[in-house]
Amino acid sequence: MRVLVVEDDRQISRQLVQALMTHGYVADTARNGEDGRFLGQTETYDAIILDLGLPVLDGLSVLQGWRQEGLKTPVLVLTARDTWSDKVKGLRAGADDYLAKPFHMEELIARVEALIRRDKGSVRSLLTSGEVQLDAATGRVTRRGEAVILTALEHRLLAYLMHRPGAIVSKAELTEHIYDQDFDKDSNVIEVLVNRLRKKFGAGFITTRRGLGYMIGDDAA
C-alpha cells in the first residue's frame, strides 16, 4: 500500500515514514501544501496523511482542492489544534478522519489501516483467500495456520491483491500502489513478485488474466 505524507515538520515526517515502512507501507513525502497538492493530483495513493498547518498553501485549501477535483483517496488530517471548530472544518472539507498532535504512532497507523480497509470495502482486519490469511493490523501472513515469511515487496503486492478479492488488477495499478514515484515503471519486478508468491502459496493462488492483470479470489485456488 502506498501513502502520501504531507507534513512540514521534518522530524515528524521522518517518524511517520519510518512507522509506515515498518508496517509494510511505501510512503512519499511533501513538506508544503503546493507540493502535496501536486503529488495528490498526479500520483496514486491508498491513503493520504495531511497536516493542516502547512507553508505555501494550507492543508485545508489543499484538501478542498483535491475534493473539488474529484480525488476520492481517504485523507487523515493532522493538526496541532484540537478544537471542535477545526475538526468540523476539516471534516466538511472532505477529511475522512482527524488526529490531533501530539499523537501515538500506533494509533495513527491503526487509523490509516482502517481508512484503507473501508475504502476497499472491508471492515475486518483479517483477510482470507482459501488457505491464506493476512492480518492487516499486524501484517502476519499464514497458510493453513502456519506463518509465511515474505519480503516487503511481496507483502505489499499480496496485501493489495487481497484487499480486492475477485478483482482483476493490472500490472500498472500494482506498480502505482506498491512503489514510490521514483520506481522504474517499465521494470518486470511485478512478474517476479507474482511468481515468488505462487511458489509460496501454490501455482493457482494468483490467477493471470492475459492482457488484463492478476487476481486473487473466487477463481483462485
Short mmCIF file of C-alpha atoms in Angstrom, two decimals:
data_model
loop_
_atom_site.label_atom_id
_atom_site.label_comp_id
_atom_site.label_asym_id
_atom_site.label_seq_id
_atom_site.Cartn_x
_atom_site.Cartn_y
_atom_site.Cartn_z
CA MET A 1 0.00 0.00 0.00
CA ARG A 2 1.18 3.49 -0.84
CA VAL A 3 0.68 6.54 1.40
CA LEU A 4 1.39 10.24 0.87
CA VAL A 5 2.63 12.17 3.92
CA VAL A 6 2.20 15.96 3.65
CA GLU A 7 3.93 17.35 6.75
CA ASP A 8 6.31 20.32 7.04
CA ASP A 9 7.94 19.25 10.32
CA ARG A 10 10.97 17.20 9.23
CA GLN A 11 11.18 15.16 12.41
CA ILE A 12 7.50 14.24 12.40
CA SER A 13 7.69 13.45 8.68
CA ARG A 14 10.65 11.11 9.22
CA GLN A 15 8.87 9.40 12.12
CA LEU A 16 5.73 8.91 10.06
CA VAL A 17 7.64 7.45 7.11
CA GLN A 18 9.59 5.10 9.38
CA ALA A 19 6.43 3.89 11.11
CA LEU A 20 4.65 3.35 7.80
CA MET A 21 7.59 1.43 6.36
CA THR A 22 7.76 -0.73 9.49
CA HIS A 23 4.13 -1.68 8.90
CA GLY A 24 4.68 -2.57 5.24
CA TYR A 25 3.69 0.68 3.54
CA VAL A 26 5.63 2.71 1.00
CA ALA A 27 5.50 6.45 1.65
CA ASP A 28 6.09 9.57 -0.43
CA THR A 29 6.52 12.93 1.27
CA ALA A 30 5.84 16.61 0.66
CA ARG A 31 6.77 19.46 3.01
CA ASN A 32 4.47 22.20 1.78
CA GLY A 33 0.89 22.43 0.58
CA GLU A 34 1.72 23.20 -3.03
CA ASP A 35 3.94 20.13 -3.46
CA GLY A 36 1.47 17.99 -1.54
CA ARG A 37 -1.43 19.05 -3.71
CA PHE A 38 0.59 18.31 -6.86
CA LEU A 39 1.53 14.79 -5.69
CA GLY A 40 -2.05 14.06 -4.70
CA GLN A 41 -3.20 15.13 -8.14
CA THR A 42 -0.56 13.29 -10.18
CA GLU A 43 0.31 10.14 -8.20
CA THR A 44 -1.83 7.25 -6.96
CA TYR A 45 -2.18 6.62 -3.22
CA ASP A 46 -4.21 4.33 -0.97
CA ALA A 47 -4.33 6.97 1.77
CA ILE A 48 -3.03 10.48 2.50
CA ILE A 49 -1.83 11.91 5.82
CA LEU A 50 -2.26 15.70 5.65
CA ASP A 51 -1.13 18.32 8.15
CA LEU A 52 -3.34 21.42 8.20
CA GLY A 53 -0.61 23.88 9.23
CA LEU A 54 1.42 23.82 6.02
CA PRO A 55 3.52 26.57 4.41
CA VAL A 56 2.85 27.98 0.90
CA LEU A 57 -0.68 26.51 0.79
CA ASP A 58 -2.54 25.49 3.95
CA GLY A 59 -3.80 21.95 4.37
CA LEU A 60 -7.47 22.89 4.37
CA SER A 61 -7.10 24.53 0.95
CA VAL A 62 -5.18 21.50 -0.33
CA LEU A 63 -7.95 19.16 0.83
CA GLN A 64 -10.71 21.32 -0.61
CA GLY A 65 -8.86 21.43 -3.93
CA TRP A 66 -8.49 17.66 -4.07
CA ARG A 67 -12.15 17.05 -3.35
CA GLN A 68 -13.29 19.66 -5.87
CA GLU A 69 -11.17 17.88 -8.47
CA GLY A 70 -12.81 14.56 -7.63
CA LEU A 71 -9.97 12.93 -5.68
CA LYS A 72 -11.55 10.20 -3.53
CA THR A 73 -8.44 8.93 -1.74
CA PRO A 74 -9.10 8.68 2.03
CA VAL A 75 -7.42 11.52 3.94
CA LEU A 76 -6.35 11.57 7.58
CA VAL A 77 -5.93 15.16 8.78
CA LEU A 78 -3.27 16.09 11.34
CA THR A 79 -3.25 19.33 13.26
CA ALA A 80 -1.71 20.84 16.38
CA ARG A 81 -5.07 22.45 17.07
CA ASP A 82 -7.65 20.39 18.93
CA THR A 83 -10.81 22.46 18.88
CA TRP A 84 -14.20 21.30 17.67
CA SER A 85 -14.31 24.05 15.03
CA ASP A 86 -11.07 22.83 13.38
CA LYS A 87 -12.40 19.28 13.34
CA VAL A 88 -15.65 20.42 11.75
CA LYS A 89 -13.81 22.45 9.09
CA GLY A 90 -11.57 19.52 8.22
CA LEU A 91 -14.41 17.03 8.00
CA ARG A 92 -16.57 19.38 5.95
CA ALA A 93 -13.66 19.97 3.58
CA GLY A 94 -13.59 16.23 2.88
CA ALA A 95 -11.36 14.64 5.52
CA ASP A 96 -12.16 11.01 6.38
CA ASP A 97 -10.58 11.09 9.83
CA TYR A 98 -8.92 13.54 12.20
CA LEU A 99 -6.00 13.22 14.63
CA ALA A 100 -4.63 15.99 16.85
CA LYS A 101 -0.96 16.38 17.72
CA PRO A 102 0.69 15.04 19.74
CA PHE A 103 -0.47 11.52 18.90
CA HIS A 104 0.65 7.94 19.43
CA MET A 105 2.14 6.48 16.25
CA GLU A 106 0.35 3.15 16.71
CA GLU A 107 -2.98 4.98 16.80
CA LEU A 108 -2.15 6.79 13.58
CA ILE A 109 -1.16 3.53 11.85
CA ALA A 110 -4.39 1.89 13.07
CA ARG A 111 -6.44 4.78 11.71
CA VAL A 112 -4.67 4.59 8.32
CA GLU A 113 -5.30 0.83 8.19
CA ALA A 114 -8.99 1.37 8.98
CA LEU A 115 -9.35 4.06 6.30
CA ILE A 116 -7.82 1.80 3.67
CA ARG A 117 -9.97 -1.18 4.67
CA ARG A 118 -13.15 0.87 4.47
CA ASP A 119 -12.11 2.38 1.16
CA LYS A 120 -11.54 -1.11 -0.28
CA GLY A 121 -14.86 -2.37 1.07
CA SER A 122 -13.58 -4.43 4.01
CA VAL A 123 -14.43 -3.77 7.66
CA ARG A 124 -12.36 -6.63 9.08
CA SER A 125 -8.60 -6.62 9.57
CA LEU A 126 -8.30 -10.37 8.84
CA LEU A 127 -8.31 -11.01 5.09
CA THR A 128 -8.79 -14.58 3.86
CA SER A 129 -8.39 -16.24 0.47
CA GLY A 130 -8.54 -20.02 0.50
CA GLU A 131 -5.84 -21.32 2.82
CA VAL A 132 -4.13 -17.94 3.09
CA GLN A 133 -4.84 -15.31 5.73
CA LEU A 134 -3.42 -11.81 6.09
CA ASP A 135 -3.91 -9.84 9.28
CA ALA A 136 -3.89 -6.24 8.09
CA ALA A 137 -3.44 -4.99 11.64
CA THR A 138 -0.28 -6.99 12.40
CA GLY A 139 0.98 -7.81 8.91
CA ARG A 140 1.13 -11.53 9.78
CA VAL A 141 0.58 -13.90 6.86
CA THR A 142 -0.31 -17.58 7.31
CA ARG A 143 -1.11 -20.56 5.10
CA ARG A 144 -3.00 -23.43 6.72
CA GLY A 145 -2.27 -21.75 10.05
CA GLU A 146 1.50 -21.71 9.51
CA ALA A 147 3.33 -18.38 9.32
CA VAL A 148 4.77 -17.45 5.92
CA ILE A 149 7.73 -15.08 5.71
CA LEU A 150 7.52 -12.51 2.92
CA THR A 151 9.79 -9.75 1.72
CA ALA A 152 8.48 -6.19 2.00
CA LEU A 153 7.60 -6.06 -1.71
CA GLU A 154 5.95 -9.49 -1.66
CA HIS A 155 3.88 -8.38 1.31
CA ARG A 156 2.77 -5.15 -0.36
CA LEU A 157 1.69 -6.93 -3.52
CA LEU A 158 -0.14 -9.65 -1.59
CA ALA A 159 -1.91 -7.10 0.61
CA TYR A 160 -3.02 -5.03 -2.37
CA LEU A 161 -4.49 -8.05 -4.15
CA MET A 162 -6.13 -9.46 -1.01
CA HIS A 163 -7.88 -6.15 -0.39
CA ARG A 164 -9.55 -6.69 -3.80
CA PRO A 165 -10.77 -10.31 -3.83
CA GLY A 166 -12.12 -11.34 -7.20
CA ALA A 167 -11.00 -8.12 -8.90
CA ILE A 168 -8.58 -8.09 -11.83
CA VAL A 169 -5.73 -5.73 -11.01
CA SER A 170 -3.47 -4.54 -13.82
CA LYS A 171 0.31 -4.52 -13.65
CA ALA A 172 0.21 -0.71 -13.96
CA GLU A 173 -2.11 -0.41 -10.95
CA LEU A 174 0.05 -2.71 -8.85
CA THR A 175 3.12 -0.70 -9.78
CA GLU A 176 1.42 2.57 -8.82
CA HIS A 177 0.42 1.27 -5.39
CA ILE A 178 3.45 -0.66 -4.12
CA TYR A 179 6.30 1.61 -5.19
CA ASP A 180 7.17 5.27 -4.72
CA GLN A 181 7.15 7.78 -7.57
CA ASP A 182 10.80 7.15 -8.49
CA PHE A 183 10.32 3.47 -9.39
CA ASP A 184 11.08 2.41 -12.98
CA LYS A 185 7.58 1.52 -14.19
CA ASP A 186 8.99 -0.46 -17.15
CA SER A 187 10.56 -2.98 -14.78
CA ASN A 188 9.45 -6.63 -14.77
CA VAL A 189 9.55 -6.79 -10.96
CA ILE A 190 5.77 -7.36 -10.72
CA GLU A 191 6.05 -10.62 -12.67
CA VAL A 192 8.94 -11.72 -10.46
CA LEU A 193 6.95 -10.98 -7.28
CA VAL A 194 3.88 -12.82 -8.57
CA ASN A 195 5.99 -15.89 -9.34
CA ARG A 196 7.53 -15.79 -5.85
CA LEU A 197 4.09 -15.66 -4.23
CA ARG A 198 2.90 -18.57 -6.36
CA LYS A 199 5.83 -20.64 -5.14
CA LYS A 200 4.90 -19.86 -1.53
CA PHE A 201 1.11 -20.24 -1.81
CA GLY A 202 0.56 -22.52 -4.79
CA ALA A 203 0.58 -22.02 -8.55
CA GLY A 204 -3.14 -21.27 -8.68
CA PHE A 205 -3.24 -18.77 -5.83
CA ILE A 206 -2.79 -15.79 -8.16
CA THR A 207 -4.60 -16.07 -11.47
CA THR A 208 -3.32 -14.29 -14.58
CA ARG A 209 -5.87 -12.71 -16.92
CA ARG A 210 -3.87 -12.27 -20.08
CA GLY A 211 -3.76 -8.69 -21.27
CA LEU A 212 -5.64 -7.53 -18.16
CA GLY A 213 -3.73 -8.34 -14.98
CA TYR A 214 -3.83 -10.54 -11.88
CA MET A 215 -6.45 -11.59 -9.36
CA ILE A 216 -6.91 -13.38 -6.07
CA GLY A 217 -10.35 -14.57 -5.14
CA ASP A 218 -13.15 -16.90 -6.09
CA ASP A 219 -11.40 -18.21 -9.18
CA ALA A 220 -8.03 -18.59 -7.48
CA ALA A 221 -7.03 -21.88 -5.88
#
